[in-house]
Amino acid sequence: MLVTVDLASALPLFEQLVAGIRAQIIAGELRAGERLPAARELAASLELNVHTVLRAYQVLRDEGFIDLRRGRGAVVAHRAGDYAQLGREIDRVVVEARKLGLTPNALTALIRKAFE
Amino acid sequence: MLVTVDLASALPLFEQLVAGIRAQIIAGELRAGERLPAARELAASLELNVHTVLRAYQVLRDEGFIDLRRGRGAVVAHRAGDYAQLGREIDRVVVEARKLGLTPNALTALIRKAFE
DNA sequence: TACTTGTTCTAGCTGAACTAGATCAAGTAG
DNA sequence: CTACTTGATCTAGTTCAGCTAGAACAAGTA
């Protein structure tokens, strides 16, 4: 599993981990039942604190993307739904936003408002 | 102009101001040339610090939504583009995300990645 | 039984966000 | 010219989220 982290980014480290792993699950690069590296292991390879990785794992669990159990580790959950259509919709909204010269922040803020 | 702020929100106050005003400009509720309240004035009515409002105004200026000049205040900028299509695309992507049980955070993270 | 691995707790550090007050500079209005 | 308005800039103190660190605990595995 390939996940990278940017210390200079404005996004919190645990959010970067969440985003990276979540994107891979949605893209099908990580399949249901597949096991993620142990938190201590991933933390060591990324030179992060265990707590940071664990927090990311807990967010992914809360969102339903993985299952966590002591002794067994983190496993990609079985999740219903086809993400292909979502990907196409996302591409379209990004194209439209770019056309209007919106910043990523502006677009995501608008979407967050529409989500309420 | 109606803008509200939620002290309990995880979003920074200045971001909430930016999002609120930006949304009104895009929705056409605030028109090009129209003047926003003076920073000191808006700060007083929302019980915020002037610096917080000024920061929001500066973000909106950086994004091209308003013009700022000393003595004259903040004025909605003339901006090309039709936002109706964007609104429809946003609605579609939100519907799709809801269908898949995604959280707002998950959706915005995916969009941010697609924007890169 | 020994090991793995997530869970929980305490604790300290850092930087962003917010507030506060003061001063400056560009523009407006009399 | 003068007084007022209003954004720009600077310093400074407080609070809180994020990150790190270390330890002990509990559920599961071999």
PDB file of N, CA, C and O in Angstrom, chain B residues 11-65:
ATOM      1  N   LEU B  11     -15.284  24.820  11.721  1.00  0.00           N
ATOM      2  CA  LEU B  11     -14.746  25.739  10.725  1.00  0.00           C
ATOM      3  C   LEU B  11     -14.337  27.042  11.385  1.00  0.00           C
ATOM      4  O   LEU B  11     -15.079  27.586  12.195  1.00  0.00           O
ATOM      5  N   PRO B  12     -13.153  27.581  11.040  1.00  0.00           N
ATOM      6  CA  PRO B  12     -12.728  28.878  11.564  1.00  0.00           C
ATOM      7  C   PRO B  12     -13.757  29.959  11.248  1.00  0.00           C
ATOM      8  O   PRO B  12     -14.436  29.895  10.214  1.00  0.00           O
ATOM      9  N   LEU B  13     -13.863  30.938  12.124  1.00  0.00           N
ATOM     10  CA  LEU B  13     -14.839  32.008  11.942  1.00  0.00           C
ATOM     11  C   LEU B  13     -14.646  32.729  10.619  1.00  0.00           C
ATOM     12  O   LEU B  13     -15.612  33.003   9.910  1.00  0.00           O
ATOM     13  N   PHE B  14     -13.407  33.044  10.273  1.00  0.00           N
ATOM     14  CA  PHE B  14     -13.191  33.794   9.034  1.00  0.00           C
ATOM     15  C   PHE B  14     -13.594  32.955   7.828  1.00  0.00           C
ATOM     16  O   PHE B  14     -14.103  33.491   6.841  1.00  0.00           O
ATOM     17  N   GLU B  15     -13.432  31.622   7.914  1.00  0.00           N
ATOM     18  CA  GLU B  15     -13.865  30.744   6.823  1.00  0.00           C
ATOM     19  C   GLU B  15     -15.379  30.748   6.698  1.00  0.00           C
ATOM     20  O   GLU B  15     -15.917  30.686   5.592  1.00  0.00           O
ATOM     21  N   GLN B  16     -16.065  30.791   7.833  1.00  0.00           N
ATOM     22  CA  GLN B  16     -17.521  30.832   7.799  1.00  0.00           C
ATOM     23  C   GLN B  16     -18.005  32.114   7.134  1.00  0.00           C
ATOM     24  O   GLN B  16     -18.953  32.102   6.340  1.00  0.00           O
ATOM     25  N   LEU B  17     -17.327  33.221   7.453  1.00  0.00           N
ATOM     26  CA  LEU B  17     -17.685  34.492   6.824  1.00  0.00           C
ATOM     27  C   LEU B  17     -17.447  34.421   5.322  1.00  0.00           C
ATOM     28  O   LEU B  17     -18.301  34.804   4.524  1.00  0.00           O
ATOM     29  N   VAL B  18     -16.273  33.912   4.937  1.00  0.00           N
ATOM     30  CA  VAL B  18     -15.947  33.785   3.518  1.00  0.00           C
ATOM     31  C   VAL B  18     -17.011  32.955   2.810  1.00  0.00           C
ATOM     32  O   VAL B  18     -17.543  33.350   1.765  1.00  0.00           O
ATOM     33  N   ALA B  19     -17.325  31.797   3.389  1.00  0.00           N
ATOM     34  CA  ALA B  19     -18.282  30.890   2.754  1.00  0.00           C
ATOM     35  C   ALA B  19     -19.649  31.547   2.608  1.00  0.00           C
ATOM     36  O   ALA B  19     -20.297  31.428   1.568  1.00  0.00           O
ATOM     37  N   GLY B  20     -20.068  32.250   3.643  1.00  0.00           N
ATOM     38  CA  GLY B  20     -21.385  32.878   3.618  1.00  0.00           C
ATOM     39  C   GLY B  20     -21.493  33.961   2.556  1.00  0.00           C
ATOM     40  O   GLY B  20     -22.455  33.991   1.780  1.00  0.00           O
ATOM     41  N   ILE B  21     -20.499  34.840   2.522  1.00  0.00           N
ATOM     42  CA  ILE B  21     -20.538  35.953   1.572  1.00  0.00           C
ATOM     43  C   ILE B  21     -20.341  35.447   0.146  1.00  0.00           C
ATOM     44  O   ILE B  21     -21.036  35.843  -0.780  1.00  0.00           O
ATOM     45  N   ARG B  22     -19.402  34.522  -0.018  1.00  0.00           N
ATOM     46  CA  ARG B  22     -19.128  33.967  -1.350  1.00  0.00           C
ATOM     47  C   ARG B  22     -20.379  33.304  -1.917  1.00  0.00           C
ATOM     48  O   ARG B  22     -20.712  33.472  -3.092  1.00  0.00           O
ATOM     49  N   ALA B  23     -21.062  32.561  -1.066  1.00  0.00           N
ATOM     50  CA  ALA B  23     -22.272  31.869  -1.525  1.00  0.00           C
ATOM     51  C   ALA B  23     -23.324  32.874  -1.989  1.00  0.00           C
ATOM     52  O   ALA B  23     -24.022  32.637  -2.981  1.00  0.00           O
ATOM     53  N   GLN B  24     -23.428  33.999  -1.290  1.00  0.00           N
ATOM     54  CA  GLN B  24     -24.418  35.000  -1.682  1.00  0.00           C
ATOM     55  C   GLN B  24     -24.050  35.678  -2.996  1.00  0.00           C
ATOM     56  O   GLN B  24     -24.928  36.025  -3.791  1.00  0.00           O
ATOM     57  N   ILE B  25     -22.756  35.888  -3.198  1.00  0.00           N
ATOM     58  CA  ILE B  25     -22.339  36.498  -4.462  1.00  0.00           C
ATOM     59  C   ILE B  25     -22.643  35.546  -5.614  1.00  0.00           C
ATOM     60  O   ILE B  25     -23.185  35.925  -6.650  1.00  0.00           O
ATOM     61  N   ILE B  26     -22.311  34.266  -5.428  1.00  0.00           N
ATOM     62  CA  ILE B  26     -22.525  33.273  -6.476  1.00  0.00           C
ATOM     63  C   ILE B  26     -24.013  33.083  -6.743  1.00  0.00           C
ATOM     64  O   ILE B  26     -24.435  32.884  -7.876  1.00  0.00           O
ATOM     65  N   ALA B  27     -24.807  33.174  -5.675  1.00  0.00           N
ATOM     66  CA  ALA B  27     -26.250  32.997  -5.839  1.00  0.00           C
ATOM     67  C   ALA B  27     -26.907  34.245  -6.430  1.00  0.00           C
ATOM     68  O   ALA B  27     -28.086  34.235  -6.760  1.00  0.00           O
ATOM     69  N   GLY B  28     -26.134  35.325  -6.579  1.00  0.00           N
ATOM     70  CA  GLY B  28     -26.684  36.540  -7.161  1.00  0.00           C
ATOM     71  C   GLY B  28     -27.431  37.408  -6.164  1.00  0.00           C
ATOM     72  O   GLY B  28     -28.029  38.419  -6.531  1.00  0.00           O
ATOM     73  N   GLU B  29     -27.384  37.010  -4.894  1.00  0.00           N
ATOM     74  CA  GLU B  29     -28.063  37.810  -3.866  1.00  0.00           C
ATOM     75  C   GLU B  29     -27.275  39.086  -3.587  1.00  0.00           C
ATOM     76  O   GLU B  29     -27.832  40.085  -3.152  1.00  0.00           O
ATOM     77  N   LEU B  30     -25.982  39.019  -3.818  1.00  0.00           N
ATOM     78  CA  LEU B  30     -25.146  40.221  -3.783  1.00  0.00           C
ATOM     79  C   LEU B  30     -24.647  40.460  -5.200  1.00  0.00           C
ATOM     80  O   LEU B  30     -24.025  39.581  -5.802  1.00  0.00           O
ATOM     81  N   ARG B  31     -24.922  41.631  -5.738  1.00  0.00           N
ATOM     82  CA  ARG B  31     -24.593  41.889  -7.141  1.00  0.00           C
ATOM     83  C   ARG B  31     -23.319  42.702  -7.301  1.00  0.00           C
ATOM     84  O   ARG B  31     -22.925  43.449  -6.407  1.00  0.00           O
ATOM     85  N   ALA B  32     -22.718  42.587  -8.462  1.00  0.00           N
ATOM     86  CA  ALA B  32     -21.497  43.323  -8.762  1.00  0.00           C
ATOM     87  C   ALA B  32     -21.707  44.806  -8.535  1.00  0.00           C
ATOM     88  O   ALA B  32     -22.703  45.366  -8.973  1.00  0.00           O
ATOM     89  N   GLY B  33     -20.751  45.434  -7.845  1.00  0.00           N
ATOM     90  CA  GLY B  33     -20.848  46.859  -7.569  1.00  0.00           C
ATOM     91  C   GLY B  33     -21.467  47.153  -6.217  1.00  0.00           C
ATOM     92  O   GLY B  33     -21.280  48.243  -5.660  1.00  0.00           O
ATOM     93  N   GLU B  34     -22.188  46.188  -5.705  1.00  0.00           N
ATOM     94  CA  GLU B  34     -22.821  46.379  -4.403  1.00  0.00           C
ATOM     95  C   GLU B  34     -21.760  46.429  -3.311  1.00  0.00           C
ATOM     96  O   GLU B  34     -20.731  45.764  -3.404  1.00  0.00           O
ATOM     97  N   ARG B  35     -22.037  47.226  -2.285  1.00  0.00           N
ATOM     98  CA  ARG B  35     -21.029  47.403  -1.244  1.00  0.00           C
ATOM     99  C   ARG B  35     -21.328  46.565  -0.013  1.00  0.00           C
ATOM    100  O   ARG B  35     -22.466  46.486   0.436  1.00  0.00           O
ATOM    101  N   LEU B  36     -20.289  45.951   0.521  1.00  0.00           N
ATOM    102  CA  LEU B  36     -20.425  45.191   1.767  1.00  0.00           C
ATOM    103  C   LEU B  36     -20.287  46.155   2.945  1.00  0.00           C
ATOM    104  O   LEU B  36     -19.710  47.233   2.796  1.00  0.00           O
ATOM    105  N   PRO B  37     -20.795  45.773   4.104  1.00  0.00           N
ATOM    106  CA  PRO B  37     -20.628  46.631   5.284  1.00  0.00           C
ATOM    107  C   PRO B  37     -19.142  46.812   5.610  1.00  0.00           C
ATOM    108  O   PRO B  37     -18.332  45.931   5.330  1.00  0.00           O
ATOM    109  N   ALA B  38     -18.800  47.930   6.198  1.00  0.00           N
ATOM    110  CA  ALA B  38     -17.421  48.160   6.630  1.00  0.00           C
ATOM    111  C   ALA B  38     -17.030  47.083   7.635  1.00  0.00           C
ATOM    112  O   ALA B  38     -17.864  46.583   8.398  1.00  0.00           O
ATOM    113  N   ALA B  39     -15.767  46.700   7.604  1.00  0.00           N
ATOM    114  CA  ALA B  39     -15.284  45.616   8.463  1.00  0.00           C
ATOM    115  C   ALA B  39     -15.614  45.881   9.928  1.00  0.00           C
ATOM    116  O   ALA B  39     -16.107  44.993  10.631  1.00  0.00           O
ATOM    117  N   ARG B  40     -15.362  47.093  10.387  1.00  0.00           N
ATOM    118  CA  ARG B  40     -15.648  47.432  11.794  1.00  0.00           C
ATOM    119  C   ARG B  40     -17.132  47.260  12.103  1.00  0.00           C
ATOM    120  O   ARG B  40     -17.518  46.822  13.184  1.00  0.00           O
ATOM    121  N   GLU B  41     -17.938  47.639  11.111  1.00  0.00           N
ATOM    122  CA  GLU B  41     -19.386  47.575  11.288  1.00  0.00           C
ATOM    123  C   GLU B  41     -19.865  46.125  11.366  1.00  0.00           C
ATOM    124  O   GLU B  41     -20.613  45.748  12.279  1.00  0.00           O
ATOM    125  N   LEU B  42     -19.418  45.319  10.416  1.00  0.00           N
ATOM    126  CA  LEU B  42     -19.824  43.907  10.401  1.00  0.00           C
ATOM    127  C   LEU B  42     -19.322  43.186  11.646  1.00  0.00           C
ATOM    128  O   LEU B  42     -20.023  42.368  12.239  1.00  0.00           O
ATOM    129  N   ALA B  43     -18.097  43.518  12.048  1.00  0.00           N
ATOM    130  CA  ALA B  43     -17.530  42.906  13.252  1.00  0.00           C
ATOM    131  C   ALA B  43     -18.395  43.219  14.469  1.00  0.00           C
ATOM    132  O   ALA B  43     -18.673  42.341  15.285  1.00  0.00           O
ATOM    133  N   ALA B  44     -18.830  44.456  14.565  1.00  0.00           N
ATOM    134  CA  ALA B  44     -19.655  44.859  15.701  1.00  0.00           C
ATOM    135  C   ALA B  44     -20.990  44.115  15.703  1.00  0.00           C
ATOM    136  O   ALA B  44     -21.429  43.616  16.733  1.00  0.00           O
ATOM    137  N   SER B  45     -21.613  44.004  14.531  1.00  0.00           N
ATOM    138  CA  SER B  45     -22.941  43.389  14.488  1.00  0.00           C
ATOM    139  C   SER B  45     -22.866  41.888  14.740  1.00  0.00           C
ATOM    140  O   SER B  45     -23.825  41.293  15.212  1.00  0.00           O
ATOM    141  N   LEU B  46     -21.724  41.257  14.423  1.00  0.00           N
ATOM    142  CA  LEU B  46     -21.574  39.813  14.655  1.00  0.00           C
ATOM    143  C   LEU B  46     -20.845  39.529  15.966  1.00  0.00           C
ATOM    144  O   LEU B  46     -20.633  38.368  16.328  1.00  0.00           O
ATOM    145  N   GLU B  47     -20.438  40.599  16.644  1.00  0.00           N
ATOM    146  CA  GLU B  47     -19.672  40.451  17.886  1.00  0.00           C
ATOM    147  C   GLU B  47     -18.374  39.691  17.661  1.00  0.00           C
ATOM    148  O   GLU B  47     -18.018  38.786  18.421  1.00  0.00           O
ATOM    149  N   LEU B  48     -17.699  40.046  16.568  1.00  0.00           N
ATOM    150  CA  LEU B  48     -16.391  39.458  16.274  1.00  0.00           C
ATOM    151  C   LEU B  48     -15.348  40.553  16.289  1.00  0.00           C
ATOM    152  O   LEU B  48     -15.666  41.732  16.324  1.00  0.00           O
ATOM    153  N   ASN B  49     -14.096  40.138  16.207  1.00  0.00           N
ATOM    154  CA  ASN B  49     -13.009  41.107  16.125  1.00  0.00           C
ATOM    155  C   ASN B  49     -12.883  41.630  14.694  1.00  0.00           C
ATOM    156  O   ASN B  49     -13.152  40.914  13.734  1.00  0.00           O
ATOM    157  N   VAL B  50     -12.442  42.871  14.566  1.00  0.00           N
ATOM    158  CA  VAL B  50     -12.288  43.467  13.231  1.00  0.00           C
ATOM    159  C   VAL B  50     -11.324  42.646  12.384  1.00  0.00           C
ATOM    160  O   VAL B  50     -11.523  42.475  11.180  1.00  0.00           O
ATOM    161  N   HIS B  51     -10.260  42.162  13.021  1.00  0.00           N
ATOM    162  CA  HIS B  51      -9.243  41.405  12.278  1.00  0.00           C
ATOM    163  C   HIS B  51      -9.827  40.168  11.622  1.00  0.00           C
ATOM    164  O   HIS B  51      -9.427  39.781  10.527  1.00  0.00           O
ATOM    165  N   THR B  52     -10.758  39.536  12.309  1.00  0.00           N
ATOM    166  CA  THR B  52     -11.383  38.330  11.771  1.00  0.00           C
ATOM    167  C   THR B  52     -12.164  38.654  10.495  1.00  0.00           C
ATOM    168  O   THR B  52     -12.057  37.951   9.487  1.00  0.00           O
ATOM    169  N   VAL B  53     -12.913  39.736  10.535  1.00  0.00           N
ATOM    170  CA  VAL B  53     -13.679  40.150   9.354  1.00  0.00           C
ATOM    171  C   VAL B  53     -12.745  40.573   8.230  1.00  0.00           C
ATOM    172  O   VAL B  53     -12.937  40.200   7.071  1.00  0.00           O
ATOM    173  N   LEU B  54     -11.697  41.323   8.583  1.00  0.00           N
ATOM    174  CA  LEU B  54     -10.750  41.781   7.563  1.00  0.00           C
ATOM    175  C   LEU B  54     -10.066  40.597   6.885  1.00  0.00           C
ATOM    176  O   LEU B  54      -9.810  40.615   5.685  1.00  0.00           O
ATOM    177  N   ARG B  55      -9.783  39.584   7.670  1.00  0.00           N
ATOM    178  CA  ARG B  55      -9.157  38.399   7.090  1.00  0.00           C
ATOM    179  C   ARG B  55     -10.089  37.742   6.083  1.00  0.00           C
ATOM    180  O   ARG B  55      -9.663  37.337   4.995  1.00  0.00           O
ATOM    181  N   ALA B  56     -11.341  37.664   6.433  1.00  0.00           N
ATOM    182  CA  ALA B  56     -12.324  37.089   5.507  1.00  0.00           C
ATOM    183  C   ALA B  56     -12.392  37.922   4.228  1.00  0.00           C
ATOM    184  O   ALA B  56     -12.392  37.383   3.119  1.00  0.00           O
ATOM    185  N   TYR B  57     -12.431  39.233   4.386  1.00  0.00           N
ATOM    186  CA  TYR B  57     -12.488  40.130   3.221  1.00  0.00           C
ATOM    187  C   TYR B  57     -11.260  39.919   2.328  1.00  0.00           C
ATOM    188  O   TYR B  57     -11.355  39.927   1.101  1.00  0.00           O
ATOM    189  N   GLN B  58     -10.104  39.730   2.963  1.00  0.00           N
ATOM    190  CA  GLN B  58      -8.880  39.573   2.176  1.00  0.00           C
ATOM    191  C   GLN B  58      -8.876  38.265   1.397  1.00  0.00           C
ATOM    192  O   GLN B  58      -8.376  38.202   0.269  1.00  0.00           O
ATOM    193  N   VAL B  59      -9.444  37.221   1.999  1.00  0.00           N
ATOM    194  CA  VAL B  59      -9.559  35.956   1.265  1.00  0.00           C
ATOM    195  C   VAL B  59     -10.476  36.137   0.064  1.00  0.00           C
ATOM    196  O   VAL B  59     -10.155  35.697  -1.052  1.00  0.00           O
ATOM    197  N   LEU B  60     -11.590  36.806   0.272  1.00  0.00           N
ATOM    198  CA  LEU B  60     -12.537  37.037  -0.829  1.00  0.00           C
ATOM    199  C   LEU B  60     -11.903  37.889  -1.936  1.00  0.00           C
ATOM    200  O   LEU B  60     -12.181  37.680  -3.115  1.00  0.00           O
ATOM    201  N   ARG B  61     -11.049  38.817  -1.536  1.00  0.00           N
ATOM    202  CA  ARG B  61     -10.344  39.616  -2.533  1.00  0.00           C
ATOM    203  C   ARG B  61      -9.365  38.738  -3.312  1.00  0.00           C
ATOM    204  O   ARG B  61      -9.296  38.794  -4.540  1.00  0.00           O
ATOM    205  N   ASP B  62      -8.616  37.881  -2.593  1.00  0.00           N
ATOM    206  CA  ASP B  62      -7.653  36.994  -3.251  1.00  0.00           C
ATOM    207  C   ASP B  62      -8.355  36.050  -4.226  1.00  0.00           C
ATOM    208  O   ASP B  62      -7.780  35.639  -5.233  1.00  0.00           O
ATOM    209  N   GLU B  63      -9.592  35.701  -3.912  1.00  0.00           N
ATOM    210  CA  GLU B  63     -10.346  34.800  -4.792  1.00  0.00           C
ATOM    211  C   GLU B  63     -11.045  35.565  -5.915  1.00  0.00           C
ATOM    212  O   GLU B  63     -11.652  34.952  -6.796  1.00  0.00           O
ATOM    213  N   GLY B  64     -10.956  36.909  -5.857  1.00  0.00           N
ATOM    214  CA  GLY B  64     -11.523  37.707  -6.938  1.00  0.00           C
ATOM    215  C   GLY B  64     -12.991  38.041  -6.795  1.00  0.00           C
ATOM    216  O   GLY B  64     -13.609  38.497  -7.762  1.00  0.00           O
ATOM    217  N   PHE B  65     -13.554  37.836  -5.614  1.00  0.00           N
ATOM    218  CA  PHE B  65     -14.982  38.082  -5.450  1.00  0.00           C
ATOM    219  C   PHE B  65     -15.304  39.522  -5.059  1.00  0.00           C
ATOM    220  O   PHE B  65     -16.397  39.997  -5.305  1.00  0.00           O
TER     221      PHE B  65
END
